[in-house]
Short mmCIF file of C-alpha atoms and ligand atoms in Angstrom, two decimals:
data_model
loop_
_atom_site.label_atom_id
_atom_site.label_comp_id
_atom_site.label_asym_id
_atom_site.label_seq_id
_atom_site.Cartn_x
_atom_site.Cartn_y
_atom_site.Cartn_z
CA UNK Z 13 31.59 -119.84 -218.90
CA UNK Z 14 31.03 -119.14 -222.08
CA UNK Z 15 32.13 -115.98 -223.91
CA UNK Z 16 28.38 -115.19 -225.28
CA UNK Z 17 27.49 -115.10 -221.15
CA UNK Z 18 30.68 -113.02 -220.31
CA UNK Z 19 29.89 -110.63 -223.31
CA UNK Z 20 25.58 -110.28 -222.01
CA UNK Z 21 27.05 -109.31 -218.62
CA UNK Z 22 29.94 -106.69 -219.59
CA UNK Z 23 29.14 -103.02 -220.62
CA UNK Z 24 30.33 -99.44 -220.23
CA UNK Z 25 28.27 -96.65 -220.12
CA UNK Z 26 29.04 -92.78 -220.23
CA UNK Z 27 27.20 -90.17 -218.55
CA UNK Z 28 27.59 -87.44 -216.23
CA UNK Z 29 26.93 -88.63 -212.54
CA UNK Z 30 26.36 -86.28 -209.11
CA UNK Z 31 29.40 -85.35 -207.69
CA UNK Z 32 28.58 -86.96 -203.97
CA UNK Z 33 27.38 -90.58 -205.56
CA UNK Z 34 30.70 -90.94 -206.83
CA UNK Z 35 34.05 -92.04 -205.45
CA UNK Z 36 36.81 -92.53 -208.01
CA UNK Z 37 39.03 -94.01 -205.29
CA UNK Z 38 42.82 -92.98 -205.50
CA UNK Z 39 41.77 -90.56 -208.80
CA UNK Z 40 41.38 -87.12 -208.04
CA UNK Z 41 37.98 -86.02 -208.17
CA UNK Z 42 37.68 -82.88 -211.36
CA UNK Z 43 36.21 -80.11 -210.26
CA UNK Z 44 32.19 -80.45 -210.88
CA UNK Z 45 29.99 -77.65 -212.64
CA UNK Z 46 27.61 -75.51 -210.88
CA UNK Z 47 24.98 -78.01 -211.43
CA UNK Z 48 27.60 -80.77 -209.19
CA UNK Z 49 27.49 -83.34 -212.17
CA UNK Z 50 31.14 -84.92 -213.50
CA UNK Z 51 31.27 -86.58 -216.42
CA UNK Z 52 32.53 -90.36 -216.16
CA UNK Z 53 33.01 -92.98 -218.22
CA UNK Z 54 31.46 -96.59 -216.15
CA UNK Z 55 32.60 -99.76 -217.22
CA UNK Z 56 31.30 -103.42 -215.68
CA UNK Z 57 31.88 -106.75 -215.86
CA UNK Z 58 29.06 -109.68 -214.30
CA UNK Z 59 27.14 -108.22 -211.51
CA UNK Z 60 30.08 -105.58 -210.10
CA UNK Z 61 30.98 -101.94 -211.69
CA UNK Z 62 34.91 -102.77 -213.14
CA UNK Z 63 36.39 -99.09 -213.16
CA UNK Z 64 34.69 -95.25 -212.57
CA UNK Z 65 36.90 -92.50 -214.72
CA UNK Z 66 36.43 -89.25 -215.02
CA UNK Z 67 36.15 -88.66 -218.92
CA UNK Z 68 35.75 -85.39 -220.99
CA UNK Z 69 32.25 -85.03 -221.94
CA UNK Z 70 29.73 -87.08 -221.68
CA UNK Z 71 25.60 -86.76 -222.67
CA UNK Z 72 22.63 -88.56 -220.04
CA UNK Z 73 23.45 -88.83 -216.30
CA UNK Z 74 23.84 -91.85 -214.67
CA UNK Z 75 22.72 -92.76 -210.81
CA UNK Z 76 22.95 -95.96 -208.86
CA UNK Z 77 19.62 -97.87 -208.36
CA UNK Z 78 18.29 -95.93 -205.69
CA UNK Z 79 16.28 -96.91 -202.37
CA UNK Z 80 12.43 -95.96 -200.64
CA UNK Z 81 12.79 -95.82 -197.11
CA UNK Z 82 9.34 -95.71 -196.04
CA UNK Z 83 6.51 -97.54 -197.43
CA UNK Z 84 3.22 -99.28 -196.81
CA UNK Z 85 2.61 -102.53 -199.17
CA UNK Z 86 -0.14 -103.56 -197.50
CA UNK Z 87 -2.20 -101.30 -197.57
CA UNK Z 88 -1.25 -100.23 -201.78
CA UNK Z 89 -3.40 -99.71 -204.06
CA UNK Z 90 -6.91 -99.40 -201.31
CA UNK Z 91 -7.87 -95.78 -202.42
CA UNK Z 92 -10.24 -96.78 -204.57
CA UNK Z 93 -12.33 -99.08 -202.56
CA UNK Z 94 -11.60 -97.27 -199.20
CA UNK Z 95 -10.68 -93.39 -200.42
CA UNK Z 96 -10.41 -90.82 -197.95
CA UNK Z 97 -12.15 -87.61 -199.72
CA UNK Z 98 -11.77 -85.33 -196.67
CA UNK Z 99 -8.36 -86.09 -197.15
CA UNK Z 100 -7.87 -85.20 -193.30
CA UNK Z 101 -5.45 -87.63 -191.00
CA UNK Z 102 -8.62 -88.73 -188.70
CA UNK Z 103 -10.61 -89.72 -192.20
CA UNK Z 104 -7.58 -92.56 -193.18
CA UNK Z 105 -6.84 -93.22 -190.00
CA UNK Z 106 -11.15 -94.68 -189.99
CA UNK Z 107 -11.00 -95.87 -193.95
CA UNK Z 108 -7.57 -97.51 -192.85
CA UNK Z 109 -9.50 -99.32 -190.35
CA UNK Z 110 -12.50 -99.98 -192.70
CA UNK Z 111 -10.05 -101.29 -195.08
CA UNK Z 112 -8.07 -103.98 -192.33
CA UNK Z 113 -11.78 -105.58 -191.83
CA UNK Z 114 -11.31 -106.11 -195.39
CA UNK Z 115 -7.78 -107.57 -196.09
CA UNK Z 116 -7.19 -110.96 -197.24
CA UNK Z 117 -3.48 -112.95 -197.58
CA UNK Z 118 -4.51 -112.64 -201.49
CA UNK Z 119 -4.91 -109.23 -201.45
CA UNK Z 120 -1.61 -108.31 -199.32
CA UNK Z 121 0.28 -110.59 -201.56
CA UNK Z 122 -1.16 -109.47 -205.01
CA UNK Z 123 -0.58 -105.33 -203.50
CA UNK Z 124 3.37 -106.32 -202.56
CA UNK Z 125 3.86 -108.04 -205.49
CA UNK Z 126 2.45 -105.31 -207.76
CA UNK Z 127 4.53 -102.74 -205.37
CA UNK Z 128 7.48 -104.68 -206.10
CA UNK Z 129 6.98 -104.97 -209.79
CA UNK Z 130 7.10 -101.18 -209.74
CA UNK Z 131 9.68 -100.32 -207.69
CA UNK Z 132 11.92 -103.05 -209.65
CA UNK Z 133 11.00 -101.54 -213.27
CA UNK Z 134 11.87 -97.90 -211.65
CA UNK Z 135 14.86 -98.41 -210.44
CA UNK Z 136 14.69 -99.29 -206.38
CA UNK Z 137 17.13 -101.70 -204.87
CA UNK Z 138 16.04 -101.64 -201.54
CA UNK Z 139 12.36 -100.67 -199.78
CA UNK Z 140 11.27 -100.54 -196.44
CA UNK Z 141 7.29 -101.11 -195.76
CA UNK Z 142 5.98 -100.68 -192.31
CA UNK Z 143 2.82 -103.60 -192.13
CA UNK Z 144 -0.59 -102.91 -189.77
CA UNK Z 145 0.60 -106.01 -187.15
CA UNK Z 146 -2.49 -105.65 -184.79
CA UNK Z 147 -5.74 -106.84 -185.73
CA UNK Z 148 -7.75 -108.41 -188.68
CA UNK Z 149 -4.98 -109.58 -191.20
CA UNK Z 150 -2.35 -108.84 -189.24
CA UNK Z 151 -0.63 -112.49 -188.62
CA UNK Z 152 -0.89 -113.54 -192.39
CA UNK Z 153 0.38 -110.02 -193.48
CA UNK Z 154 3.71 -110.31 -191.95
CA UNK Z 155 3.79 -114.02 -193.19
CA UNK Z 156 2.83 -112.71 -196.65
CA UNK Z 157 5.24 -110.21 -197.14
CA UNK Z 158 8.06 -112.29 -195.49
CA UNK Z 159 7.55 -114.79 -198.18
CA UNK Z 160 8.05 -112.03 -200.82
CA UNK Z 161 11.14 -110.35 -199.26
CA UNK Z 162 12.24 -113.83 -199.68
CA UNK Z 163 11.21 -114.55 -203.01
CA UNK Z 164 12.34 -110.74 -203.86
CA UNK Z 165 15.71 -111.21 -201.87
CA UNK Z 166 18.07 -111.36 -205.05
CA UNK Z 167 16.30 -108.05 -207.07
CA UNK Z 168 15.25 -106.24 -204.56
CA UNK Z 169 15.87 -106.04 -200.63
CA UNK Z 170 12.85 -105.66 -198.84
CA UNK Z 171 12.96 -104.98 -194.74
CA UNK Z 172 9.71 -105.65 -192.74
CA UNK Z 173 8.67 -103.20 -189.83
CA UNK Z 174 6.21 -104.57 -187.58
CA UNK Z 175 3.58 -101.31 -186.87
CA UNK Z 176 1.52 -101.68 -183.43
CA UNK Z 177 0.83 -98.87 -181.03
CA UNK Z 178 3.94 -98.49 -178.60
CA UNK Z 179 2.04 -100.17 -175.67
CA UNK Z 180 1.52 -103.42 -177.19
CA UNK Z 181 5.51 -103.95 -177.39
CA UNK Z 182 4.71 -104.41 -173.28
CA UNK Z 183 2.49 -107.33 -173.65
CA UNK Z 184 3.18 -111.11 -174.05
CA UNK Z 185 2.00 -110.73 -177.90
CA UNK Z 186 4.35 -108.12 -178.40
CA UNK Z 187 7.24 -110.65 -177.06
CA UNK Z 188 5.99 -112.46 -179.41
CA UNK Z 189 5.97 -110.23 -182.73
CA UNK Z 190 9.26 -109.14 -181.54
CA UNK Z 191 10.76 -112.91 -181.48
CA UNK Z 192 9.09 -113.17 -185.28
CA UNK Z 193 10.73 -109.78 -186.44
CA UNK Z 194 13.79 -110.32 -185.37
CA UNK Z 195 13.53 -113.91 -187.26
CA UNK Z 196 13.08 -112.23 -190.76
CA UNK Z 197 15.84 -108.99 -189.61
CA UNK Z 198 12.79 -107.01 -189.24
CA UNK Z 199 12.21 -103.78 -187.44
CA UNK Z 200 10.31 -103.14 -184.45
CA UNK Z 201 7.48 -99.95 -185.57
CA UNK Z 202 5.05 -98.35 -183.49
CA UNK Z 203 2.82 -94.78 -184.06
CA UNK Z 204 4.07 -91.62 -181.29
CA UNK Z 205 1.50 -88.87 -182.13
CA UNK Z 206 0.17 -86.83 -179.95
CA UNK Z 207 -1.42 -86.19 -177.14
CA UNK Z 208 0.83 -88.35 -175.25
CA UNK Z 209 0.13 -89.43 -171.85
CA UNK Z 210 3.10 -88.46 -169.97
CA UNK Z 211 4.68 -91.33 -167.65
CA UNK Z 212 2.68 -93.98 -169.53
CA UNK Z 213 4.03 -93.36 -172.99
CA UNK Z 214 7.71 -93.16 -171.61
CA UNK Z 215 7.00 -95.88 -169.83
CA UNK Z 216 5.65 -97.79 -173.40
CA UNK Z 217 8.63 -96.83 -175.00
CA UNK Z 218 11.48 -97.57 -172.85
CA UNK Z 219 10.04 -101.18 -173.06
CA UNK Z 220 9.58 -101.31 -176.60
CA UNK Z 221 13.69 -100.11 -176.64
CA UNK Z 222 14.28 -102.86 -174.36
CA UNK Z 223 12.64 -105.17 -176.65
CA UNK Z 224 14.49 -103.77 -179.85
CA UNK Z 225 17.73 -103.70 -178.04
CA UNK Z 226 17.34 -107.75 -176.37
CA UNK Z 227 16.32 -108.68 -180.22
CA UNK Z 228 18.67 -106.83 -181.86
CA UNK Z 229 16.03 -104.85 -184.17
CA UNK Z 230 16.32 -101.27 -185.49
CA UNK Z 231 13.60 -99.15 -184.47
CA UNK Z 232 11.82 -97.07 -186.84
CA UNK Z 233 8.53 -95.32 -185.51
CA UNK Z 234 5.73 -93.00 -186.63
CA UNK Z 235 6.52 -89.69 -184.86
CA UNK Z 236 4.76 -86.34 -185.03
CA UNK Z 237 2.86 -86.79 -187.93
CA UNK Z 238 0.78 -83.92 -186.46
CA UNK Z 239 -0.04 -80.05 -187.24
CA UNK Z 240 -0.33 -79.60 -183.37
CA UNK Z 241 1.65 -79.91 -180.30
CA UNK Z 242 5.45 -79.84 -182.22
CA UNK Z 243 7.53 -82.23 -181.28
CA UNK Z 244 5.93 -83.95 -178.28
CA UNK Z 245 6.79 -87.58 -179.44
CA UNK Z 246 10.20 -87.00 -180.43
CA UNK Z 247 10.16 -84.93 -176.62
CA UNK Z 248 8.74 -88.19 -174.91
CA UNK Z 249 11.35 -90.12 -176.87
CA UNK Z 250 14.21 -88.15 -175.84
CA UNK Z 251 13.60 -88.34 -172.29
CA UNK Z 252 13.42 -92.15 -172.67
CA UNK Z 253 16.60 -92.62 -174.50
CA UNK Z 254 18.65 -89.86 -172.66
CA UNK Z 255 18.02 -92.24 -169.60
CA UNK Z 256 18.76 -95.96 -171.08
CA UNK Z 257 21.46 -97.07 -173.30
CA UNK Z 258 20.31 -98.42 -176.42
CA UNK Z 259 22.68 -99.77 -179.11
CA UNK Z 260 20.06 -100.36 -182.06
CA UNK Z 261 19.74 -97.98 -184.74
CA UNK Z 262 16.85 -95.50 -183.89
CA UNK Z 263 14.64 -93.31 -186.83
CA UNK Z 264 11.85 -90.75 -186.08
CA UNK Z 265 10.21 -91.11 -189.36
CA UNK Z 266 7.98 -87.75 -190.30
CA UNK Z 267 8.71 -85.81 -187.37
CA UNK Z 268 6.44 -83.40 -189.47
CA UNK Z 269 4.94 -81.03 -186.54
CA UNK Z 270 8.77 -79.95 -186.24
CA UNK Z 271 8.68 -77.78 -188.37
CA UNK Z 272 6.02 -75.13 -186.30
CA UNK Z 273 9.00 -75.19 -183.17
CA UNK Z 274 10.58 -71.84 -183.37
CA UNK Z 275 14.15 -71.73 -185.00
CA UNK Z 276 15.53 -71.65 -180.98
CA UNK Z 277 13.53 -74.59 -179.74
CA UNK Z 278 14.45 -76.75 -183.03
CA UNK Z 279 18.11 -76.06 -182.74
CA UNK Z 280 18.09 -77.06 -178.94
CA UNK Z 281 16.22 -80.25 -179.47
CA UNK Z 282 18.03 -80.73 -183.26
CA UNK Z 283 21.07 -81.40 -180.99
CA UNK Z 284 19.34 -83.48 -178.53
CA UNK Z 285 18.44 -86.01 -181.34
CA UNK Z 286 22.07 -85.71 -182.66
CA UNK Z 287 23.17 -86.92 -179.22
CA UNK Z 288 21.22 -89.40 -179.53
CA UNK Z 289 22.20 -90.93 -182.81
CA UNK Z 290 18.52 -90.31 -184.02
CA UNK Z 291 17.70 -90.68 -187.55
CA UNK Z 292 14.65 -88.93 -189.66
CA UNK Z 293 12.64 -89.88 -192.27
CA UNK Z 294 11.07 -87.21 -194.02
CA UNK Z 295 7.70 -88.04 -196.05
CA UNK Z 296 6.85 -84.76 -197.76
CA UNK Z 297 4.20 -86.14 -199.68
CA UNK Z 298 2.20 -87.85 -197.72
CA UNK Z 299 1.98 -84.91 -194.78
CA UNK Z 300 1.76 -82.26 -197.75
CA UNK Z 301 -1.62 -83.94 -198.20
CA UNK Z 302 -2.65 -84.72 -195.48
CA UNK Z 303 -1.52 -82.39 -192.42
CA UNK Z 304 -2.88 -78.93 -191.77
CA UNK Z 305 -5.76 -79.85 -193.59
CA UNK Z 306 -9.49 -77.55 -193.47
CA UNK Z 307 -12.58 -77.57 -195.29
CA UNK Z 308 -12.09 -75.16 -198.10
CA UNK Z 309 -9.22 -73.31 -196.92
CA UNK Z 310 -5.76 -73.60 -198.58
CA UNK Z 311 -3.11 -74.67 -195.48
CA UNK Z 312 -1.12 -71.71 -194.99
CA UNK Z 313 1.66 -73.31 -192.32
CA UNK Z 314 2.90 -77.28 -193.69
CA UNK Z 315 4.13 -79.81 -190.90
CA UNK Z 316 7.25 -80.72 -192.76
CA UNK Z 317 10.00 -82.75 -190.92
CA UNK Z 318 12.78 -79.38 -191.82
CA UNK Z 319 15.48 -81.18 -192.95
CA UNK Z 320 18.23 -78.72 -193.89
CA UNK Z 321 17.94 -77.81 -190.02
CA UNK Z 322 18.47 -81.12 -188.77
CA UNK Z 323 21.09 -82.13 -191.64
CA UNK Z 324 22.68 -79.04 -190.40
CA UNK Z 325 22.68 -80.38 -186.72
CA UNK Z 326 23.96 -83.49 -187.85
CA UNK Z 327 21.40 -85.97 -188.40
CA UNK Z 328 21.15 -87.71 -191.27
CA UNK Z 329 17.43 -87.70 -192.78
CA UNK Z 330 16.07 -89.36 -196.00
CA UNK Z 331 12.64 -88.53 -198.17
CA UNK Z 332 10.65 -91.31 -198.36
CA UNK Z 333 7.22 -91.54 -200.49
CA UNK Z 334 5.51 -93.21 -197.84
CA UNK Z 335 1.79 -94.25 -199.22
CA UNK Z 336 0.70 -95.84 -202.67
CA UNK Z 337 -2.42 -94.80 -203.41
CA UNK Z 338 -4.37 -95.75 -200.27
CA UNK Z 339 -6.34 -93.62 -197.74
CA UNK Z 340 -3.64 -91.93 -196.60
CA UNK Z 341 -2.19 -90.26 -200.19
CA UNK Z 342 -4.24 -91.07 -203.33
CA UNK Z 343 -1.13 -90.67 -204.98
CA UNK Z 344 2.87 -92.70 -204.95
CA UNK Z 345 4.06 -95.03 -207.44
CA UNK Z 346 7.12 -96.53 -205.68
CA UNK Z 347 8.66 -94.28 -208.24
CA UNK Z 348 12.56 -92.57 -206.66
CA UNK Z 349 12.79 -89.69 -209.61
CA UNK Z 350 8.89 -88.59 -209.45
CA UNK Z 351 9.93 -88.98 -205.38
CA UNK Z 352 12.41 -86.44 -206.08
CA UNK Z 353 10.68 -84.40 -208.87
CA UNK Z 354 8.25 -83.85 -206.40
CA UNK Z 355 9.45 -83.62 -203.03
CA UNK Z 356 12.54 -81.44 -203.83
CA UNK Z 357 10.28 -78.03 -204.58
CA UNK Z 358 7.71 -78.64 -201.44
CA UNK Z 359 11.43 -79.06 -199.34
CA UNK Z 360 13.20 -76.31 -200.88
CA UNK Z 361 16.04 -78.85 -201.86
CA UNK Z 362 18.60 -78.54 -204.53
CA UNK Z 363 20.09 -82.00 -206.13
CA UNK Z 364 22.92 -79.94 -207.33
CA UNK Z 365 24.25 -79.46 -203.62
CA UNK Z 366 25.36 -82.38 -201.82
CA UNK Z 367 23.25 -81.74 -198.53
CA UNK Z 368 20.16 -81.67 -201.02
CA UNK Z 369 21.25 -85.45 -202.32
CA UNK Z 370 21.67 -87.27 -199.68
CA UNK Z 371 18.35 -87.56 -198.85
CA UNK Z 372 17.83 -90.03 -201.81
CA UNK Z 373 21.34 -90.95 -201.66
CA UNK Z 374 23.52 -91.79 -199.30
CA UNK Z 375 22.11 -90.65 -196.18
CA UNK Z 376 18.88 -93.18 -196.95
CA UNK Z 377 21.43 -96.41 -197.70
CA UNK Z 378 22.72 -95.44 -194.85
CA UNK Z 379 19.56 -95.22 -192.34
CA UNK Z 380 18.26 -98.49 -194.00
CA UNK Z 381 22.18 -100.31 -193.05
CA UNK Z 382 22.85 -100.77 -196.66
CA UNK Z 383 26.02 -102.68 -197.41
CA UNK Z 384 26.38 -100.54 -200.50
CA UNK Z 385 26.37 -96.58 -199.43
CA UNK Z 386 24.82 -96.38 -203.08
CA UNK Z 387 28.66 -94.75 -204.16
CA UNK Z 388 29.22 -95.42 -207.95
CA UNK Z 389 32.93 -96.76 -207.56
CA UNK Z 390 34.69 -99.94 -208.42
CA UNK Z 391 33.70 -102.97 -207.12
CA UNK Z 392 30.27 -101.72 -206.36
CA UNK Z 393 27.29 -103.76 -207.88
CA UNK Z 394 26.68 -102.82 -211.57
CA UNK Z 395 23.39 -101.01 -210.42
CA UNK Z 396 22.21 -97.98 -212.56
CA UNK Z 397 19.81 -95.83 -213.34
CA UNK Z 398 20.30 -94.65 -216.65
CA UNK Z 399 18.82 -91.10 -218.20
CA UNK Z 400 18.57 -89.89 -221.48
CA UNK Z 401 18.81 -85.98 -220.70
CA UNK Z 402 21.93 -84.90 -218.82
CA UNK Z 403 21.08 -81.45 -216.77
CA UNK Z 404 18.84 -81.75 -213.67
CA UNK Z 405 15.66 -79.89 -215.06
CA UNK Z 406 15.95 -82.97 -217.66
CA UNK Z 407 15.29 -85.37 -214.84
CA UNK Z 408 12.75 -83.27 -213.21
CA UNK Z 409 10.95 -83.14 -215.96
CA UNK Z 410 10.93 -86.08 -217.77
CA UNK Z 411 11.58 -88.14 -214.42
CA UNK Z 412 9.46 -91.34 -216.67
CA UNK Z 413 12.43 -91.74 -218.92
CA UNK Z 414 14.66 -94.42 -217.61
CA UNK Z 415 16.54 -97.20 -218.16
CA UNK Z 416 17.84 -99.69 -215.07
CA UNK Z 417 20.59 -101.84 -215.26
CA UNK Z 418 20.76 -104.28 -212.30
CA UNK Z 419 23.29 -106.84 -211.51
CA UNK Z 420 24.83 -106.07 -214.88
CA UNK Z 421 21.99 -106.73 -217.23
CA UNK Z 422 19.41 -104.01 -218.74
CA UNK Z 423 16.32 -105.12 -216.79
CA UNK Z 424 14.60 -102.61 -217.61
CA UNK Z 425 14.93 -100.21 -221.40
CA UNK Z 426 13.79 -96.79 -221.87
CA UNK Z 427 10.48 -96.17 -220.62
ZN1 LIG C 530 4.13 -94.21 -192.89
#
């Protein structure tokens, strides 16, 4: 390798880093300020961090490249053609079905590529996308996004979840789909929203879990995205899990209606969820927009996964952005900093507390099963987001300004 090549991929940075995203190895961890930030000097060589040391002073903020645990690339940017002006769950579903009729391979490829470009510029290193995997366009959507996943592998890890009604996994086509999912290390998904059909729902869930286990595919369900019948889906899932052994990780995305339970009922349910090692992805933006929607009324209660209560029970909770300008939510741009800035107030999470940051950091990476937990340490990937402001208010109010280091190279300058 030439000297020029070595110098191109080496560098250093002095900035403040959240305590929970740092691993100083055998060096003692200095006491962080009340904002939970510690000034560090980072050096890297090639694609790896060489050293991370506490230093006396630093300006600017440094984070690892972040992750998006729940997105829908196949329907991204479809709001303009298929708006949901009433803003309800039912109308979103109806518009989604109409959009599905017009879906083409070219459209899905264009949407996926545009999403990944945004994710790359904004400093994401992994994205989990659910894909509508039944009905018109299902086959080519899966193939197109599997190809994209392959093309982007060096820059962004794209995880694919097959999203179908849970009963589909009990059919012969469901068997074929599971084999196709396993081939690309994908995940088994499904929708479990009230009203649940008692025994029939549990039978379908058992079949889904057996299939996932047999193929070694993790499970990620859309569950209890509702403003009524609190936790109906999670209760059915627990009923099944408590009578069988499942070795693959199971994630509950949304879990919104759990917040409508009484404090005691929630505590008991969360303890059962923790015993089954369930993980949760909270989706504050889409659910804040969609659930409990009534004409001419501001909702008095907002169904949103009760993040802190679940954490207290020992459950890993990640926060995701969900939709990107589609009938379910007109905003969204695969920007982890904008997601933080918008969800921290909705969920009342404090980024200076370790538990407030985990849903965007180590709990999100753990839930996605990534090799690197996202903590900055010697030997970790040289993958950073560098922000000019050195404080949380600056990050939260100027979320768009950043530069991004990936594999030891600045790939996005201040923007
Ligand atoms: Zn979703």
